[in-house]
Amino acid sequence: MSKQNQILVTRSSMPTFEEYCEEIRDLWDTHFLTNMGAKHKQLEKDLLNYLKTSNITLFTNGHLALECIIAVFDFPKGGEVITTPFTFASTTHAIVRNDLKPVFCDINSEDFTIDASKIESLITEKTCAIVPVHVYGNLCNVEEVEKIAKKYNLKVIYDAAHTFGVEKNGIGVSNFGDASMFSFHATKVFNTIEGGAVTYNDSTLKKKLNDLKNFGITGPESVEYVGGNAKMNEFQAAMGICNLRHVDEEILKRKAVVERYRERLENIEGIKLSIIQEGVKSNYAYFPAVFDNYKYMRDEIFEKLGAANIVARKYFYPLINDFECYRDKYSSNQTPVAKYIADRVLCLPLYADLELEVVDRICDIILK
Ligand code: T4K
């Protein structure tokens, strides 16, 4: 089988070529390609509506969105931020690059999000925030996290990179905590090629967030902050405008893929699937399977699939507290559940147009 026929862990959703061309046509009239132009404004408006939220700011990617939303709260240098190591590098890096100290909390083995019962024992007088991650599209225990945050007067900033469009009892995910960061990377349920956004409760943050993503420039002759450049350009925004028109359809197609995986892999001894969270409208972002005392180890399954030109991914292995840049200060033994899952989990291919016959082929390889 050629590389072209490989089944990869995901595949970007795209509008038709004609739809995208139509959307970008007027850029040839205006010659306005970036710096918060018309498409950028349009997408912000469309997303406010879709995400059922009151404040949103777009960014060129999710990582810089997270860096900026942490920066905007002006936490004291060296402040401690409780987070989990079972996530993409971005979450921890965004904390560290803000001169703050990550404190790793373990996860639970049911939905792989932060174990809220372990947060309180990690709080010190230096703790300023909690940055939990809605991993794979599963929601954290938002009620418990927020109860603790309120008690200790901490900010809660969710890494919601995986939860575009997820709702709990009709409430959009962006309404939990003080703020949430979404990734619109090519690999996500909704993409703007690269891109991201933050949503937040306090509308007075908008001006500073816009300034921070534009070099800290606050007026024609004033630069009040040491900002960076994290603006979403017009071609990215145009891709978002197009993709948003189809995202509900894409999520429905993903649902069919996930249901087929569940049909085939549920109730198999040694294979553990994520729980289905009650009251949660899922976006079917990832399909993790945990091989726990299964007849094959996770790495054997990974190899078997690879031999058949199917590329699953070990999201999230290694754990962040085992990364070269962090392991002299941390140990993954401090987060045993995260370590256990990271050693056994495999994300199986999942995207809207994945054929069910291919899902069956993947399951056959795993089960035989
Ligand atoms: N927080 C969390 C929890 C995150 O998961 C992420 C990103 C972030 C924060 C940061 O958000 P961003 O700054 O990225 O917006 C990928 C993505 O690059 C990354 O966005 C994502 N998480 C992470 C979980 O996955 P890789 O290293 O696995 O990407 P790559 O290039 O191996 O792509 C995976 C597969 O996706 C490919 O095999 C094929 C497919 N693909 C990839 C690209 C680049 C496409 O179909 N189209 C594409 O353009 O990190």
Short mmCIF file of C-alpha atoms and ligand atoms in Angstrom, two decimals:
data_model
loop_
_atom_site.label_atom_id
_atom_site.label_comp_id
_atom_site.label_asym_id
_atom_site.label_seq_id
_atom_site.Cartn_x
_atom_site.Cartn_y
_atom_site.Cartn_z
CA MET A 1 0.00 0.00 0.00
CA SER A 2 1.41 3.41 -0.91
CA LYS A 3 1.87 6.22 1.60
CA GLN A 4 -1.05 7.92 -0.09
CA ASN A 5 -3.33 5.10 1.02
CA GLN A 6 -2.28 5.34 4.64
CA ILE A 7 -5.05 5.81 7.15
CA LEU A 8 -3.83 8.50 9.52
CA VAL A 9 -5.12 9.32 12.99
CA THR A 10 -7.13 12.18 11.57
CA ARG A 11 -7.73 14.18 8.39
CA SER A 12 -8.58 17.88 8.18
CA SER A 13 -12.16 18.82 7.38
CA MET A 14 -12.28 21.18 4.42
CA PRO A 15 -14.99 23.00 2.47
CA THR A 16 -15.10 22.45 -1.28
CA PHE A 17 -12.41 24.26 -3.26
CA GLU A 18 -15.12 26.41 -4.86
CA GLU A 19 -16.66 27.42 -1.52
CA TYR A 20 -13.32 28.55 -0.14
CA CYS A 21 -12.43 30.44 -3.36
CA GLU A 22 -15.77 32.23 -3.21
CA GLU A 23 -15.14 33.19 0.42
CA ILE A 24 -11.68 34.66 -0.26
CA ARG A 25 -12.62 36.37 -3.56
CA ASP A 26 -13.18 39.83 -1.99
CA LEU A 27 -9.70 39.81 -0.45
CA TRP A 28 -8.49 40.56 -4.00
CA ASP A 29 -10.64 43.71 -3.93
CA THR A 30 -9.72 44.96 -0.47
CA HIS A 31 -6.07 43.80 -0.26
CA PHE A 32 -6.65 43.54 3.51
CA LEU A 33 -5.05 40.23 4.40
CA THR A 34 -4.63 40.44 8.18
CA ASN A 35 -4.72 42.69 11.28
CA MET A 36 -8.29 41.99 12.37
CA GLY A 37 -10.01 42.49 9.02
CA ALA A 38 -13.56 41.84 7.86
CA LYS A 39 -13.32 38.01 7.81
CA HIS A 40 -11.82 38.04 11.30
CA LYS A 41 -14.74 40.15 12.55
CA GLN A 42 -17.26 37.93 10.80
CA LEU A 43 -15.81 34.74 12.26
CA GLU A 44 -15.77 36.21 15.78
CA LYS A 45 -19.46 37.00 15.41
CA ASP A 46 -20.32 33.57 14.00
CA LEU A 47 -18.42 31.82 16.79
CA LEU A 48 -20.01 33.84 19.59
CA ASN A 49 -23.27 32.51 18.34
CA TYR A 50 -22.16 28.92 17.76
CA LEU A 51 -20.36 28.58 21.08
CA LYS A 52 -23.22 30.23 23.02
CA THR A 53 -20.80 32.59 24.73
CA SER A 54 -20.55 36.31 25.38
CA ASN A 55 -16.86 37.18 24.79
CA ILE A 56 -14.42 35.75 22.28
CA THR A 57 -11.01 36.75 20.91
CA LEU A 58 -9.40 34.97 17.98
CA PHE A 59 -5.73 34.03 17.72
CA THR A 60 -3.38 32.62 15.11
CA ASN A 61 -3.20 29.34 17.03
CA GLY A 62 -4.48 27.77 20.21
CA HIS A 63 -1.14 27.82 21.98
CA LEU A 64 -0.68 31.59 21.75
CA ALA A 65 -4.32 32.00 22.75
CA LEU A 66 -3.55 30.07 25.95
CA GLU A 67 -0.36 32.04 26.60
CA CYS A 68 -2.26 35.32 26.21
CA ILE A 69 -5.26 34.41 28.35
CA ILE A 70 -2.90 33.35 31.16
CA ALA A 71 -0.90 36.59 30.69
CA VAL A 72 -3.97 38.80 30.80
CA PHE A 73 -4.69 37.86 34.41
CA ASP A 74 -1.29 39.26 35.51
CA PHE A 75 -0.51 36.53 38.04
CA PRO A 76 2.54 37.22 40.24
CA LYS A 77 5.78 35.79 38.80
CA GLY A 78 6.51 32.34 40.25
CA GLY A 79 2.83 31.75 41.08
CA GLU A 80 1.70 28.12 41.07
CA VAL A 81 -0.79 26.77 38.55
CA ILE A 82 -2.47 23.40 39.08
CA THR A 83 -2.77 21.44 35.86
CA THR A 84 -2.40 17.88 34.54
CA PRO A 85 0.49 16.22 32.68
CA PHE A 86 -1.87 14.16 30.47
CA THR A 87 -2.18 16.68 27.64
CA PHE A 88 -0.35 18.15 24.67
CA ALA A 89 2.94 19.99 25.36
CA SER A 90 1.19 23.31 24.83
CA THR A 91 -0.73 23.38 28.13
CA THR A 92 2.34 23.22 30.39
CA HIS A 93 4.54 25.30 28.07
CA ALA A 94 1.98 28.14 28.14
CA ILE A 95 2.17 28.21 31.96
CA VAL A 96 5.98 28.08 32.07
CA ARG A 97 6.39 30.70 29.33
CA ASN A 98 4.34 33.03 31.57
CA ASP A 99 6.96 32.61 34.36
CA LEU A 100 4.54 30.51 36.40
CA LYS A 101 5.12 27.11 37.99
CA PRO A 102 3.02 24.12 36.91
CA VAL A 103 1.93 21.84 39.74
CA PHE A 104 0.78 18.51 38.33
CA CYS A 105 -2.44 16.96 39.57
CA ASP A 106 -3.34 13.38 38.63
CA ILE A 107 -6.21 12.45 36.31
CA ASN A 108 -9.08 10.01 36.76
CA SER A 109 -9.17 6.80 34.75
CA GLU A 110 -12.81 7.15 33.66
CA ASP A 111 -12.60 10.17 31.37
CA PHE A 112 -8.89 11.09 31.71
CA THR A 113 -9.54 14.63 32.98
CA ILE A 114 -8.23 16.16 36.22
CA ASP A 115 -9.08 14.21 39.38
CA ALA A 116 -10.87 17.01 41.23
CA SER A 117 -10.59 15.17 44.56
CA LYS A 118 -6.79 15.64 44.40
CA ILE A 119 -6.73 19.39 43.69
CA GLU A 120 -7.18 20.76 47.20
CA SER A 121 -4.12 19.03 48.67
CA LEU A 122 -1.94 20.75 46.03
CA ILE A 123 -3.06 24.29 46.90
CA THR A 124 -0.49 26.52 48.64
CA GLU A 125 -0.37 30.25 49.36
CA LYS A 126 1.32 30.65 45.97
CA THR A 127 -1.45 28.98 43.95
CA CYS A 128 -3.09 31.48 41.62
CA ALA A 129 -4.95 29.39 39.04
CA ILE A 130 -6.16 25.99 37.89
CA VAL A 131 -5.67 25.07 34.22
CA PRO A 132 -7.56 21.80 33.69
CA VAL A 133 -7.83 20.12 30.29
CA HIS A 134 -11.04 18.79 28.71
CA VAL A 135 -9.09 15.86 27.23
CA TYR A 136 -10.33 14.15 24.01
CA GLY A 137 -13.55 16.21 24.21
CA ASN A 138 -14.47 14.90 27.70
CA LEU A 139 -15.52 17.61 30.14
CA CYS A 140 -13.70 18.02 33.43
CA ASN A 141 -15.74 17.86 36.62
CA VAL A 142 -16.50 21.56 36.18
CA GLU A 143 -18.80 21.83 39.20
CA GLU A 144 -16.16 20.49 41.60
CA VAL A 145 -13.29 22.46 40.04
CA GLU A 146 -15.24 25.67 40.33
CA LYS A 147 -16.30 24.98 43.90
CA ILE A 148 -12.64 24.64 44.90
CA ALA A 149 -11.63 27.71 42.88
CA LYS A 150 -14.28 29.79 44.59
CA LYS A 151 -13.25 28.59 48.05
CA TYR A 152 -9.60 29.55 47.48
CA ASN A 153 -10.20 32.53 45.18
CA LEU A 154 -8.40 30.97 42.20
CA LYS A 155 -8.91 31.63 38.50
CA VAL A 156 -9.95 28.69 36.30
CA ILE A 157 -8.72 28.69 32.71
CA TYR A 158 -9.76 25.59 30.80
CA ASP A 159 -7.67 24.14 28.02
CA ALA A 160 -10.69 23.40 25.83
CA ALA A 161 -8.59 22.68 22.72
CA HIS A 162 -10.52 19.42 22.21
CA THR A 163 -14.04 20.54 23.12
CA PHE A 164 -15.27 22.77 20.32
CA GLY A 165 -19.07 22.74 20.40
CA VAL A 166 -19.38 20.47 23.43
CA GLU A 167 -22.29 21.29 25.75
CA LYS A 168 -23.41 20.12 29.17
CA ASN A 169 -27.16 20.19 29.78
CA GLY A 170 -27.45 22.77 26.99
CA ILE A 171 -24.70 25.03 28.36
CA GLY A 172 -21.79 25.68 25.97
CA VAL A 173 -18.41 24.52 27.28
CA SER A 174 -17.03 28.05 27.05
CA ASN A 175 -19.28 29.14 29.91
CA PHE A 176 -17.37 27.18 32.55
CA GLY A 177 -14.59 28.77 34.62
CA ASP A 178 -13.19 32.26 34.02
CA ALA A 179 -11.94 31.50 30.52
CA SER A 180 -11.43 28.71 27.96
CA MET A 181 -8.98 28.23 25.13
CA PHE A 182 -9.99 26.49 21.89
CA SER A 183 -7.65 25.18 19.21
CA PHE A 184 -8.69 25.49 15.57
CA HIS A 185 -5.66 23.54 14.30
CA ALA A 186 -6.02 21.50 11.11
CA THR A 187 -6.39 18.34 13.22
CA LYS A 188 -9.33 19.61 15.24
CA VAL A 189 -13.10 19.09 14.85
CA PHE A 190 -13.35 22.70 13.64
CA ASN A 191 -10.31 24.22 11.94
CA THR A 192 -9.09 27.54 10.58
CA ILE A 193 -5.93 25.82 9.17
CA GLU A 194 -4.01 27.00 12.25
CA GLY A 195 -5.98 29.04 14.74
CA GLY A 196 -7.49 29.35 18.15
CA ALA A 197 -9.62 31.48 20.41
CA VAL A 198 -10.28 32.34 24.00
CA THR A 199 -13.69 32.86 25.53
CA TYR A 200 -14.05 34.61 28.89
CA ASN A 201 -16.59 35.97 31.37
CA ASP A 202 -15.10 39.38 32.05
CA SER A 203 -15.77 41.57 28.99
CA THR A 204 -13.19 44.15 30.16
CA LEU A 205 -10.42 41.66 29.20
CA LYS A 206 -11.19 42.07 25.49
CA LYS A 207 -9.16 45.23 24.93
CA LYS A 208 -6.03 43.90 26.62
CA LEU A 209 -6.28 40.54 24.82
CA ASN A 210 -6.50 42.36 21.49
CA ASP A 211 -3.51 44.50 22.48
CA LEU A 212 -1.46 41.50 23.63
CA LYS A 213 -1.92 39.71 20.31
CA ASN A 214 -0.80 42.87 18.47
CA PHE A 215 2.58 43.73 20.05
CA GLY A 216 0.99 45.49 23.04
CA ILE A 217 0.11 48.45 20.79
CA THR A 218 -2.68 50.38 22.49
CA GLY A 219 -2.94 53.46 20.28
CA PRO A 220 -1.40 55.20 17.28
CA GLU A 221 1.52 56.38 19.41
CA SER A 222 1.40 54.15 22.47
CA VAL A 223 2.64 50.67 23.33
CA GLU A 224 1.61 49.81 26.88
CA TYR A 225 2.42 46.10 27.05
CA VAL A 226 5.18 43.74 25.95
CA GLY A 227 2.89 41.91 23.55
CA GLY A 228 3.59 39.50 20.70
CA ASN A 229 2.06 38.86 17.31
CA ALA A 230 -0.73 36.30 17.50
CA LYS A 231 -3.32 37.63 15.07
CA MET A 232 -5.46 35.34 12.94
CA ASN A 233 -5.16 36.32 9.27
CA GLU A 234 -7.99 36.67 6.77
CA PHE A 235 -7.30 33.37 4.94
CA GLN A 236 -7.51 31.49 8.23
CA ALA A 237 -10.73 33.30 9.17
CA ALA A 238 -12.22 32.57 5.73
CA MET A 239 -11.49 28.85 6.23
CA GLY A 240 -13.24 29.09 9.59
CA ILE A 241 -16.30 30.81 8.12
CA CYS A 242 -16.62 28.00 5.56
CA ASN A 243 -15.93 25.15 7.96
CA LEU A 244 -18.40 26.47 10.52
CA ARG A 245 -21.21 26.10 7.97
CA HIS A 246 -20.57 22.33 7.89
CA VAL A 247 -19.34 21.55 11.38
CA ASP A 248 -22.61 20.06 12.67
CA GLU A 249 -22.68 17.68 9.71
CA GLU A 250 -19.04 16.77 10.31
CA ILE A 251 -19.75 16.03 13.99
CA LEU A 252 -22.65 13.75 13.01
CA LYS A 253 -20.38 11.80 10.67
CA ARG A 254 -17.78 11.48 13.44
CA LYS A 255 -20.53 10.19 15.72
CA ALA A 256 -21.26 7.33 13.30
CA VAL A 257 -17.55 6.38 13.28
CA VAL A 258 -17.37 6.45 17.08
CA GLU A 259 -20.53 4.38 17.40
CA ARG A 260 -19.05 1.72 15.10
CA TYR A 261 -15.84 1.61 17.15
CA ARG A 262 -17.90 1.27 20.34
CA GLU A 263 -20.05 -1.49 18.85
CA ARG A 264 -16.93 -3.48 18.00
CA LEU A 265 -14.67 -2.75 20.97
CA GLU A 266 -17.01 -2.31 23.94
CA ASN A 267 -17.15 -5.16 26.46
CA ILE A 268 -13.94 -6.75 25.21
CA GLU A 269 -11.84 -7.93 28.12
CA GLY A 270 -8.71 -5.81 28.45
CA ILE A 271 -9.96 -2.94 26.29
CA LYS A 272 -11.21 0.08 28.20
CA LEU A 273 -13.06 2.87 26.44
CA SER A 274 -13.78 6.34 27.78
CA ILE A 275 -17.06 6.64 29.66
CA ILE A 276 -19.94 8.42 27.94
CA GLN A 277 -20.53 11.49 30.10
CA GLU A 278 -24.10 12.05 31.23
CA GLY A 279 -25.85 15.16 29.89
CA VAL A 280 -22.91 15.97 27.61
CA LYS A 281 -23.36 16.68 23.91
CA SER A 282 -20.09 15.33 22.54
CA ASN A 283 -18.10 16.51 19.53
CA TYR A 284 -16.46 13.07 19.01
CA ALA A 285 -13.01 14.65 18.85
CA TYR A 286 -10.81 11.60 19.56
CA PHE A 287 -11.30 7.88 20.06
CA PRO A 288 -8.93 6.66 22.79
CA ALA A 289 -8.74 2.96 23.69
CA VAL A 290 -6.82 1.80 26.76
CA PHE A 291 -5.20 -1.64 26.44
CA ASP A 292 -5.13 -2.81 30.04
CA ASN A 293 -4.15 -6.47 30.39
CA TYR A 294 -5.40 -7.12 26.88
CA LYS A 295 -3.90 -10.06 24.98
CA TYR A 296 -1.64 -7.54 23.20
CA MET A 297 0.21 -4.59 24.71
CA ARG A 298 -0.56 -1.09 23.43
CA ASP A 299 2.73 -0.93 21.51
CA GLU A 300 2.02 -4.27 19.83
CA ILE A 301 -1.34 -2.98 18.60
CA PHE A 302 0.36 0.19 17.41
CA GLU A 303 2.84 -1.93 15.41
CA LYS A 304 0.20 -4.28 14.00
CA LEU A 305 -1.87 -1.33 12.78
CA GLY A 306 1.25 0.33 11.40
CA ALA A 307 2.09 -2.82 9.42
CA ALA A 308 -1.34 -2.47 7.79
CA ASN A 309 -0.63 1.19 6.96
CA ILE A 310 -2.87 2.48 9.73
CA VAL A 311 -1.29 5.18 11.85
CA ALA A 312 -2.83 5.39 15.32
CA ARG A 313 -1.26 7.84 17.80
CA LYS A 314 -0.15 7.58 21.42
CA TYR A 315 -1.88 10.77 22.59
CA PHE A 316 -0.63 11.52 25.29
CA TYR A 317 2.63 9.63 25.67
CA PRO A 318 5.11 10.51 27.03
CA LEU A 319 3.57 12.39 29.91
CA ILE A 320 4.63 16.02 30.21
CA ASN A 321 6.36 15.42 33.54
CA ASP A 322 8.61 12.94 31.68
CA PHE A 323 9.60 15.43 28.94
CA GLU A 324 13.36 16.18 28.78
CA CYS A 325 12.67 19.83 29.58
CA TYR A 326 10.71 19.05 32.77
CA ARG A 327 11.88 15.71 34.14
CA ASP A 328 14.64 17.15 36.34
CA LYS A 329 11.95 19.02 38.32
CA TYR A 330 9.08 16.51 38.21
CA SER A 331 8.41 12.78 38.24
CA SER A 332 5.59 10.94 36.52
CA ASN A 333 5.43 8.73 39.64
CA GLN A 334 3.66 11.66 41.31
CA THR A 335 0.75 11.20 38.87
CA PRO A 336 0.39 7.38 38.82
CA VAL A 337 -3.01 7.23 37.08
CA ALA A 338 -1.81 9.51 34.28
CA LYS A 339 1.31 7.36 33.95
CA TYR A 340 -0.74 4.15 33.81
CA ILE A 341 -3.04 5.51 31.11
CA ALA A 342 -0.23 7.13 29.09
CA ASP A 343 1.53 3.74 28.89
CA ARG A 344 -1.59 1.98 27.61
CA VAL A 345 -3.64 4.40 25.53
CA LEU A 346 -3.90 4.58 21.77
CA CYS A 347 -6.02 7.06 19.80
CA LEU A 348 -7.55 5.28 16.83
CA PRO A 349 -8.14 7.02 13.47
CA LEU A 350 -11.17 9.28 13.57
CA TYR A 351 -12.42 11.83 11.08
CA ALA A 352 -15.71 12.67 9.41
CA ASP A 353 -15.08 10.82 6.14
CA LEU A 354 -13.52 7.70 7.63
CA GLU A 355 -15.37 4.79 6.02
CA LEU A 356 -17.04 2.31 8.36
CA GLU A 357 -15.37 -0.54 6.43
CA VAL A 358 -12.02 0.92 7.46
CA VAL A 359 -13.19 1.14 11.09
CA ASP A 360 -14.10 -2.56 10.82
CA ARG A 361 -10.68 -3.35 9.36
CA ILE A 362 -8.99 -1.51 12.25
CA CYS A 363 -11.13 -3.40 14.79
CA ASP A 364 -10.43 -6.74 13.08
CA ILE A 365 -6.69 -6.14 13.42
CA ILE A 366 -7.07 -5.23 17.10
CA LEU A 367 -9.34 -8.17 17.91
CA LYS A 368 -7.67 -10.97 15.93
N1 T4K B 1 -3.87 22.01 24.17
C1 T4K B 1 -4.18 20.77 23.76
C2 T4K B 1 -4.84 19.84 24.71
C3 T4K B 1 -3.90 20.38 22.44
O1 T4K B 1 -4.20 19.13 22.03
C4 T4K B 1 -3.30 21.30 21.56
C5 T4K B 1 -2.96 20.90 20.21
C6 T4K B 1 -3.01 22.60 22.03
C7 T4K B 1 -3.31 22.91 23.36
C8 T4K B 1 -2.38 23.66 21.17
O2 T4K B 1 -3.26 24.11 20.14
P1 T4K B 1 -2.61 24.62 18.72
O3 T4K B 1 -1.59 25.67 19.05
O4 T4K B 1 -2.04 23.43 18.00
O5 T4K B 1 -3.79 25.21 18.02
C9 T4K B 1 -1.27 17.67 16.65
C10 T4K B 1 -1.58 19.14 16.45
O6 T4K B 1 -0.52 19.82 15.80
C11 T4K B 1 -1.91 19.87 17.70
O7 T4K B 1 -2.68 21.00 17.30
C12 T4K B 1 -2.76 19.04 18.63
N2 T4K B 1 -3.01 19.67 19.89
C13 T4K B 1 -2.09 17.70 18.89
C14 T4K B 1 -2.89 16.83 19.82
O8 T4K B 1 -2.00 17.02 17.65
P2 T4K B 1 0.80 16.23 16.03
O9 T4K B 1 2.25 16.38 16.29
O10 T4K B 1 0.14 14.95 16.37
O11 T4K B 1 0.43 16.62 14.52
P3 T4K B 1 0.69 15.84 13.16
O12 T4K B 1 1.28 16.79 12.21
O13 T4K B 1 1.41 14.58 13.44
O14 T4K B 1 -0.79 15.52 12.65
C15 T4K B 1 -1.54 14.42 13.09
C16 T4K B 1 -2.34 13.89 11.91
O15 T4K B 1 -3.29 14.86 11.49
C17 T4K B 1 -1.52 13.60 10.67
O16 T4K B 1 -1.07 12.29 10.71
C18 T4K B 1 -2.48 13.81 9.53
C19 T4K B 1 -3.47 14.81 10.07
N3 T4K B 1 -3.25 16.15 9.52
C20 T4K B 1 -2.22 16.90 9.99
C21 T4K B 1 -2.00 18.16 9.50
C22 T4K B 1 -0.86 18.99 10.01
C23 T4K B 1 -4.11 16.64 8.54
O17 T4K B 1 -5.04 15.96 8.09
N4 T4K B 1 -3.89 17.89 8.05
C24 T4K B 1 -2.87 18.68 8.49
O18 T4K B 1 -2.73 19.82 8.00
O19 T4K B 1 0.09 17.43 16.81
#
